[in-house]
Short mmCIF file of C-alpha atoms in Angstrom, two decimals:
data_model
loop_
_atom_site.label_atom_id
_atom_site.label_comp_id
_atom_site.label_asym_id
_atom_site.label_seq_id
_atom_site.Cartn_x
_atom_site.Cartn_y
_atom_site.Cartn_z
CA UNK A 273 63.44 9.96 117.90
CA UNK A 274 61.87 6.65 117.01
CA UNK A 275 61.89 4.58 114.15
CA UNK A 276 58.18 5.86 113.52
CA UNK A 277 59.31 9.23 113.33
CA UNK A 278 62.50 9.04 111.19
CA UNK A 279 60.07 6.92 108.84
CA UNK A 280 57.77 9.88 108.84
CA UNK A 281 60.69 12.68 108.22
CA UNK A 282 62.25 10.45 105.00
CA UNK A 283 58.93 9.63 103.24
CA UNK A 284 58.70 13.81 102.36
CA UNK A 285 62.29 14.19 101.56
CA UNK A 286 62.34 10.94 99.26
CA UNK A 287 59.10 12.84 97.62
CA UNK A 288 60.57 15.78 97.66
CA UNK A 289 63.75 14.52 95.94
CA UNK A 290 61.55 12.61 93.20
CA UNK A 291 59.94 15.77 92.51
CA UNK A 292 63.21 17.43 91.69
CA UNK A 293 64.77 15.01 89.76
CA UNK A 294 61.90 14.55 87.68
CA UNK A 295 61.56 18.22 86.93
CA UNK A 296 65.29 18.30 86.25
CA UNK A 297 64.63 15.11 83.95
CA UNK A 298 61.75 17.19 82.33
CA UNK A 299 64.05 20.11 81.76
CA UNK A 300 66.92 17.94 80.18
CA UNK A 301 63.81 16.61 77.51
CA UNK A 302 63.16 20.10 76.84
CA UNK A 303 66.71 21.15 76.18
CA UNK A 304 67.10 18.14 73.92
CA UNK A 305 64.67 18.84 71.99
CA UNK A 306 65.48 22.67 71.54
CA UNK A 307 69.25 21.31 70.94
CA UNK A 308 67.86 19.31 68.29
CA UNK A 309 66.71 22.39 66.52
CA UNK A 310 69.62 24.34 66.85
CA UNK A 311 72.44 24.58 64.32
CA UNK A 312 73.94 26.50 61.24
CA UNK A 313 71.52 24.52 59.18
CA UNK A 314 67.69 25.01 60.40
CA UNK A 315 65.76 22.15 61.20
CA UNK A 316 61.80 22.79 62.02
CA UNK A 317 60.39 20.75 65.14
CA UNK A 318 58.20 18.93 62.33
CA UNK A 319 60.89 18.34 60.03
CA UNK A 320 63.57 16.75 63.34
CA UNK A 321 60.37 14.97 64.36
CA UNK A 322 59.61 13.47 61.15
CA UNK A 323 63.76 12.59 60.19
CA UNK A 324 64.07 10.93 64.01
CA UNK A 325 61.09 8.58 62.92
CA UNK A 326 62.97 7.84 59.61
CA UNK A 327 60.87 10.21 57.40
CA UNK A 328 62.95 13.11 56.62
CA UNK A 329 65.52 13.61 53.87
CA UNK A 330 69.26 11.69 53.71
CA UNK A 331 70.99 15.46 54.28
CA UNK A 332 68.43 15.83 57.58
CA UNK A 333 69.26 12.46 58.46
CA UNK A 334 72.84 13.17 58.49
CA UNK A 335 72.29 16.66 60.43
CA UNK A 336 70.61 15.31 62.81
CA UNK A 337 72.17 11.56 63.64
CA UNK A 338 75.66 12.21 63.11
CA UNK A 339 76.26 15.80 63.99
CA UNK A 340 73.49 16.31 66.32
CA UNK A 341 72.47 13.52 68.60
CA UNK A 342 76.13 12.42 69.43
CA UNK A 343 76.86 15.99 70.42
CA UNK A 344 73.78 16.18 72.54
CA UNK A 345 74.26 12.90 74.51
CA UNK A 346 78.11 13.26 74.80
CA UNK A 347 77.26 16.61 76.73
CA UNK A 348 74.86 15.21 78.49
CA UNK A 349 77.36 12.52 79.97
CA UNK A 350 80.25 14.72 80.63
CA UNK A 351 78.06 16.94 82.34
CA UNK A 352 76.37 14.10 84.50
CA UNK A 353 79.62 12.39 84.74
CA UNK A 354 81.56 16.32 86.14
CA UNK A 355 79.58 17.10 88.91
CA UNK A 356 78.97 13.54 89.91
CA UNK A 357 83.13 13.66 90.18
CA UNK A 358 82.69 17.19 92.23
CA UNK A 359 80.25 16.03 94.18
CA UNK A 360 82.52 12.91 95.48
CA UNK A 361 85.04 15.98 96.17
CA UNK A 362 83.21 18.22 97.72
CA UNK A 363 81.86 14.96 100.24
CA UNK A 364 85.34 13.64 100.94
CA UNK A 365 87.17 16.48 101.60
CA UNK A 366 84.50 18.31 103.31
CA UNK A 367 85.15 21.47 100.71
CA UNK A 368 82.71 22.71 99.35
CA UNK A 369 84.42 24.30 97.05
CA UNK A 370 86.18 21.42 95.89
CA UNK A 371 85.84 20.59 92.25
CA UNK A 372 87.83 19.04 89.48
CA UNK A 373 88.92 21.96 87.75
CA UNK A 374 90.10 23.05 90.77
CA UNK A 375 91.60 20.71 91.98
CA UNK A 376 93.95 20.02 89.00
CA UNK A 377 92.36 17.29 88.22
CA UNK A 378 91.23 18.33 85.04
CA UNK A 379 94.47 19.58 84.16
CA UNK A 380 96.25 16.80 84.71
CA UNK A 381 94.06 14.84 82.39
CA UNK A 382 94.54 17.63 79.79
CA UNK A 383 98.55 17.46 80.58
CA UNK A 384 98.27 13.72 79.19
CA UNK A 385 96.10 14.59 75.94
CA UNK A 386 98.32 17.20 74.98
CA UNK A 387 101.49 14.40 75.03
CA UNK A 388 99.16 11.93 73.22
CA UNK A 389 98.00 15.00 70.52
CA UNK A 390 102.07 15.65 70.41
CA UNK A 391 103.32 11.81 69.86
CA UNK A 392 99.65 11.17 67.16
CA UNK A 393 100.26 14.39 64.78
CA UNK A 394 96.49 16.23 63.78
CA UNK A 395 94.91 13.28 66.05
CA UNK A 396 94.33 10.91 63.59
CA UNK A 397 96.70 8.05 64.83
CA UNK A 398 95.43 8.20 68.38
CA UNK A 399 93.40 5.30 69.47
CA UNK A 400 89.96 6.46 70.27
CA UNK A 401 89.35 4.24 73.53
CA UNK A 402 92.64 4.39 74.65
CA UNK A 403 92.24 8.75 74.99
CA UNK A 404 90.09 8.45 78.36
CA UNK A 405 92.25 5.93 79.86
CA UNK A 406 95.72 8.08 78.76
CA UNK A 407 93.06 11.22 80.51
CA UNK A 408 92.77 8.93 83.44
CA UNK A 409 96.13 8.67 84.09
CA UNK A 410 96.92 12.28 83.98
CA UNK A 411 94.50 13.15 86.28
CA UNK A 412 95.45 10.54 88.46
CA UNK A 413 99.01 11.70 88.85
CA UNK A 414 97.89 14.99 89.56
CA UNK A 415 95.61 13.91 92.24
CA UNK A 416 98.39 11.34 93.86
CA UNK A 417 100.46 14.67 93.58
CA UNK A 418 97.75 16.81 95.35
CA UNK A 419 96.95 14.22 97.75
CA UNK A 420 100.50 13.81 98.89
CA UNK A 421 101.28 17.28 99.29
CA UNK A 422 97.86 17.50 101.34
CA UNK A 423 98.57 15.20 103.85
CA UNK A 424 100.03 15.75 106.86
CA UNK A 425 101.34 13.01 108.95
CA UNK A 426 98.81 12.58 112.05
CA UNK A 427 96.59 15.43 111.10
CA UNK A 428 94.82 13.61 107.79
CA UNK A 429 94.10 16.53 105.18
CA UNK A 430 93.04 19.78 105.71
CA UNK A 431 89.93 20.96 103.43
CA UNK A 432 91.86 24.17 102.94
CA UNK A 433 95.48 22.87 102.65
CA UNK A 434 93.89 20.45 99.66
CA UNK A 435 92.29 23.70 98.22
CA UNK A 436 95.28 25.48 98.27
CA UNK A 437 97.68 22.88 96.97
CA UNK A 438 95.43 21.75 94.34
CA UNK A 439 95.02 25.87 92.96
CA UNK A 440 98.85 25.58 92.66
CA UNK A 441 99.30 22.33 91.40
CA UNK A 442 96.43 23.27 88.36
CA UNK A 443 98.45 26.79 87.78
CA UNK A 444 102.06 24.52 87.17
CA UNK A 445 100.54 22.03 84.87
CA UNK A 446 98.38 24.63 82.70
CA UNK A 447 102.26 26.64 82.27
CA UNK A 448 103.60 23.32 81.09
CA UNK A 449 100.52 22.83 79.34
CA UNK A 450 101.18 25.97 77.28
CA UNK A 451 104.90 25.44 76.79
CA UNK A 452 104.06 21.94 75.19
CA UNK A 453 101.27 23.51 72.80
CA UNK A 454 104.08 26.18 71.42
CA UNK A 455 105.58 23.02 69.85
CA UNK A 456 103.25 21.63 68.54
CA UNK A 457 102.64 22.10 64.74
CA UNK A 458 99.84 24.84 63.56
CA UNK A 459 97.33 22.29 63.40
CA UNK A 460 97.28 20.35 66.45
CA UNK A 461 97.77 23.51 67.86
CA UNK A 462 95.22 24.82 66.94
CA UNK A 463 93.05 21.94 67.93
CA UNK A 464 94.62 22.25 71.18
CA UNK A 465 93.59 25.34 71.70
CA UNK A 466 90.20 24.63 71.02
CA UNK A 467 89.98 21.72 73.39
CA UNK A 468 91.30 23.82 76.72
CA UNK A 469 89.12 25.89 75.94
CA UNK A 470 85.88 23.05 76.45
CA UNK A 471 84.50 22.29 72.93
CA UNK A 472 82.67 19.37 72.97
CA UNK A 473 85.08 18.00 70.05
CA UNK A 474 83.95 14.19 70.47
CA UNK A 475 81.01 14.48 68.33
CA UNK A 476 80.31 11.11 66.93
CA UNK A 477 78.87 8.00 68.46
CA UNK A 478 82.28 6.55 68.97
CA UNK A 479 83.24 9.37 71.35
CA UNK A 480 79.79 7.72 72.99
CA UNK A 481 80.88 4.39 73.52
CA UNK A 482 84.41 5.38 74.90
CA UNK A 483 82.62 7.44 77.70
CA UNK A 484 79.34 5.49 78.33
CA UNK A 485 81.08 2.60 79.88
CA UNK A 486 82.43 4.73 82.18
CA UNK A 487 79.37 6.80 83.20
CA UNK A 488 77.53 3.41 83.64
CA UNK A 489 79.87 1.99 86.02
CA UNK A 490 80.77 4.87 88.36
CA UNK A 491 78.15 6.71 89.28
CA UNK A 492 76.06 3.45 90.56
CA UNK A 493 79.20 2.38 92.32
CA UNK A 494 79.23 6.29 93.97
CA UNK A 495 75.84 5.73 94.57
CA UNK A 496 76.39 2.15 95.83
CA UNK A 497 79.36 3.98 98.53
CA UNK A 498 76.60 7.02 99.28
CA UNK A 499 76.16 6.11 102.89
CA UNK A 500 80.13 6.47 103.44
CA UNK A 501 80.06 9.31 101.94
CA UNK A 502 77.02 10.76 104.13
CA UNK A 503 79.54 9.54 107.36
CA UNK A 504 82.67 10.99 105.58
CA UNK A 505 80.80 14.26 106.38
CA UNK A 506 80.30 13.95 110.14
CA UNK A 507 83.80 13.94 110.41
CA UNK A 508 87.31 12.02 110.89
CA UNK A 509 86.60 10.71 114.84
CA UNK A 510 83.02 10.04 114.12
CA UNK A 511 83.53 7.83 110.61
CA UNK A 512 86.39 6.18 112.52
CA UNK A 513 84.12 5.66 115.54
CA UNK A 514 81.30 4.47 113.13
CA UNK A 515 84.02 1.49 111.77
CA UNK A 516 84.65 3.19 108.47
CA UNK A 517 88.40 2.69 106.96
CA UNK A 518 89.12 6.20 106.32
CA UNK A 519 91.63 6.55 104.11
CA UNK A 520 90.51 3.06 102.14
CA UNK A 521 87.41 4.25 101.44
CA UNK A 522 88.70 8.14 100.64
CA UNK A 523 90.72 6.56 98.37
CA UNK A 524 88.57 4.39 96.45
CA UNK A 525 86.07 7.55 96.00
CA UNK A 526 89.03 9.76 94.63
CA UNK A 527 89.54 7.15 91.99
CA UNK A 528 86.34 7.15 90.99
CA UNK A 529 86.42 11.02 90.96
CA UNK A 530 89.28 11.30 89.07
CA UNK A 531 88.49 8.34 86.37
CA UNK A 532 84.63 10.34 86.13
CA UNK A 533 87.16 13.55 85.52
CA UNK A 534 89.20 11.95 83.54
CA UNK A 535 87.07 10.14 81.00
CA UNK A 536 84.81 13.42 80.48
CA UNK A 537 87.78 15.85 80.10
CA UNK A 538 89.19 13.25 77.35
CA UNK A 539 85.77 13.41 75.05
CA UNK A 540 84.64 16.53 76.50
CA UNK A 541 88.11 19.26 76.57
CA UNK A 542 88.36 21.07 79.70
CA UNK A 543 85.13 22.18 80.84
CA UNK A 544 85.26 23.80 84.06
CA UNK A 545 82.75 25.10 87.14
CA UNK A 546 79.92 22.27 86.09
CA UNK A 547 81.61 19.98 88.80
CA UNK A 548 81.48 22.78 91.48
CA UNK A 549 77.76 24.16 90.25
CA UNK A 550 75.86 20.89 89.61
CA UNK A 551 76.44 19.46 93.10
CA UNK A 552 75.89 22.87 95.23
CA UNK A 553 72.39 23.61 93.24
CA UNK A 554 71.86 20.05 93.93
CA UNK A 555 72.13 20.22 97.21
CA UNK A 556 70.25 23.05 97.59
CA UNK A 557 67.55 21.04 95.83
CA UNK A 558 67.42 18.05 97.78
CA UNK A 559 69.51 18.42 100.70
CA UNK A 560 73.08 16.77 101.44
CA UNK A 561 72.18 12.88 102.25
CA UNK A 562 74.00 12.18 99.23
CA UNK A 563 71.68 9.31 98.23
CA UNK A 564 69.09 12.15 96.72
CA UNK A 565 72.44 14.07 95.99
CA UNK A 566 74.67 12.08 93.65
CA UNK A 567 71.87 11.83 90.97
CA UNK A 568 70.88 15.03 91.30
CA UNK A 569 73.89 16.19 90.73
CA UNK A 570 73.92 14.51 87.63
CA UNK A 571 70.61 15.48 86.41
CA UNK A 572 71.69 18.77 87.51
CA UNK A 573 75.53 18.94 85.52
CA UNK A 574 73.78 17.15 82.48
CA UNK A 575 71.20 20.16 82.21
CA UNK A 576 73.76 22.57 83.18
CA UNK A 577 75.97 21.18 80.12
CA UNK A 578 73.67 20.69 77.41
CA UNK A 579 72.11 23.95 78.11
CA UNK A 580 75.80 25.99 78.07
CA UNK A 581 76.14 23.86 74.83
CA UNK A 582 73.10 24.81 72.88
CA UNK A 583 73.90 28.71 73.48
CA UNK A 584 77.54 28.00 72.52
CA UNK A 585 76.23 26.51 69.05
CA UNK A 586 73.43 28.69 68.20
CA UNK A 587 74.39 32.28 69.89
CA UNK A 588 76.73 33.53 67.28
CA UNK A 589 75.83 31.43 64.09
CA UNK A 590 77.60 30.77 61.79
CA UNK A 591 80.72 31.46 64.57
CA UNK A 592 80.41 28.34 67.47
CA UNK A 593 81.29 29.72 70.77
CA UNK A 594 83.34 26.52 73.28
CA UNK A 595 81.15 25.17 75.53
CA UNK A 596 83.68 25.57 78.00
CA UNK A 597 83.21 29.55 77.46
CA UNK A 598 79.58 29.13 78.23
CA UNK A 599 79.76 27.43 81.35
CA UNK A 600 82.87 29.48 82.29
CA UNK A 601 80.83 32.67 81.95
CA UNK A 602 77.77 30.73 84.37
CA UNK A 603 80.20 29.32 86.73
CA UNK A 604 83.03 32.04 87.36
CA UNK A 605 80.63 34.76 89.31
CA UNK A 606 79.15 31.58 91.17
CA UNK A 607 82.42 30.47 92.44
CA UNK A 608 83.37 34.23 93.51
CA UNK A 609 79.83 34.24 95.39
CA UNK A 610 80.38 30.93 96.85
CA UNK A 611 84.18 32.07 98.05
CA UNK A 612 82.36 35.29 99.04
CA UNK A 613 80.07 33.15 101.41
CA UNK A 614 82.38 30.95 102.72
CA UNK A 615 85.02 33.62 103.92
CA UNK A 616 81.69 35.68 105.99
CA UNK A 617 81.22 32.45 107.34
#
């Protein structure tokens, strides 16, 4: 094929990807702006419009910038920031049902909030920026854990074997996960409770500016490691072949994986099934060449998120369902389908 031609075949895929990610940025707009409206208290469209532009009253104004907005945003990042983290999974392990949730990942990072919730009683004490990095190093430990068990001397690791281990590894730390939350006092029980279950709890403009940071950096460095990812894919002899450092560069992509996990589990509770969903109906969208793929997988979890979110708030008013329900109920039949598919293949 020459250069002419390759030229040729990227210009409509590029378009192509443009397209979809600009729909998908379209969609998000919409959602906002529905979000916006929805709530125990009504706001009109006119009466949001006019209160964003400064004109409404000092009880709208409240509503809408420190209930709303930071609520909006925050699942907007921890979606973006989910399936960005399952789509690095899914690329280095060659799996594609790989996905923090299932991997344990998640759970690890909810391990470590549940010992921070038990030594700051109700929550209060806890240091606000210090909660992703505390998440970060649960999730970490569980994937060192997973990885190790994974890996077989010689052989590298096995999509499956990682699969496997990290189902079992998830299923031991959610039992010590419950035996730690019988301790714990009625109240940070109960908020306990409510954060495995995926409510987006962080809902002021602090919880923000402990995740943005993180969002910012990551995903461009993903982005910035896309090409090793796209070789990752051909396989171990070939990215060897091709001069990539294997288990470097595998390594340096799990971090970022698990500190994407890790951050959004810490503002967001444990949402699960966004970072396996975003990514597939990504790449379904614009193909695997993970340049096109890592943001729209982001585009793709942020939608998925925000949407699950503004059902869980205004389905069964004044009752607010988890988010984490939401999205459980879109992804669970998914991931049967997709484990369906993958065993007739």
């Amino acid at each position: 094929m020459t250069s002419m031609q390759s030229g040729s075949i990227k210009k409509p895929r590029l378009a192509k990807a443009i397209t979809v990610m600009s729909i998908l940025m379209i969609l998000i707009i919409i959602v906002f702006i529905i979000s916006m409206n929805t709530g125990v208290i009504r706001l009109s469209p006119i009466e949001v419009l006019r209160t964003f532009f400064g004109g409404g009253t000092a009880k709208q104004g409240i509503i809408l910038f420190d209930f709303r907005l930071p609520r909006i945003v925050i699942s907007i990042l921890v979606g973006a920031g989910l399936a960005v983290s399952g789509a690095i999974l899914q690329g280095i392990s060659r799996n594609m049902l790989a996905d923090p949730g299932i991997l344990g990942i998640n759970a690890g990072a909810g391990l470590a909030i549940i010992l921070v919730v038990s030594f700051y009683p109700n929550n209060v004490g806890a240091p606000l920026f210090f909660m992703p990095m505390v998440a970060m190093l649960g999730a970490g430990l569980a994937a060192l854990l997973i990885y190790t068990l994974s890996y077989v001397k010689g052989k590298g690791i096995s999509s499956s074997r990682l699969l496997l281990v990290g189902i079992a590894v998830s299923a031991g730390i959610a039992s010590l996960m419950v035996v730690l939350s019988i301790r714990l006092d009625p109240t940070d029980f109960q908020f306990v409770q409510i954060w495995l279950a995926g409510s987006i709890w962080g809902t002021n403009w602090k919880f923000v500016l402990a995740l943005l940071p993180w969002i910012v950096v990551l995903i461009p460095y993903v982005m910035f490691k896309a090409n090793v990812l796209n070789v990752l894919n051909l396989g171990e002899m070939t990215s060897i072949g091709l001069g990539i450092r294997m288990e470097r560069e595998r390594l340096g992509l799990l971090a970022a994986a698990v500190a994407l996990a890790g951050a959004c589990v810490a503002v967001g509770g444990g949402i699960g099934f966004v970072g396996l969903i975003g990514p597939h109906l990504a790449r379904r969208l614009v193909g695997p060449k993970h340049q096109y793929l890592i943001p729209a997988s982001a585009l793709t979890g942020g939608l998925l998120l925000i949407v699950a979110d503004t059902i869980a708030r205004g389905m069964f008013q004044p009752t607010e369902v988890p988010t984490g329900i939401v999205a459980a109920v879109i992804g669970a039949p998914y991931f049967l389908y997709l484990l369906v598919r993958t065993r007739a293949s």
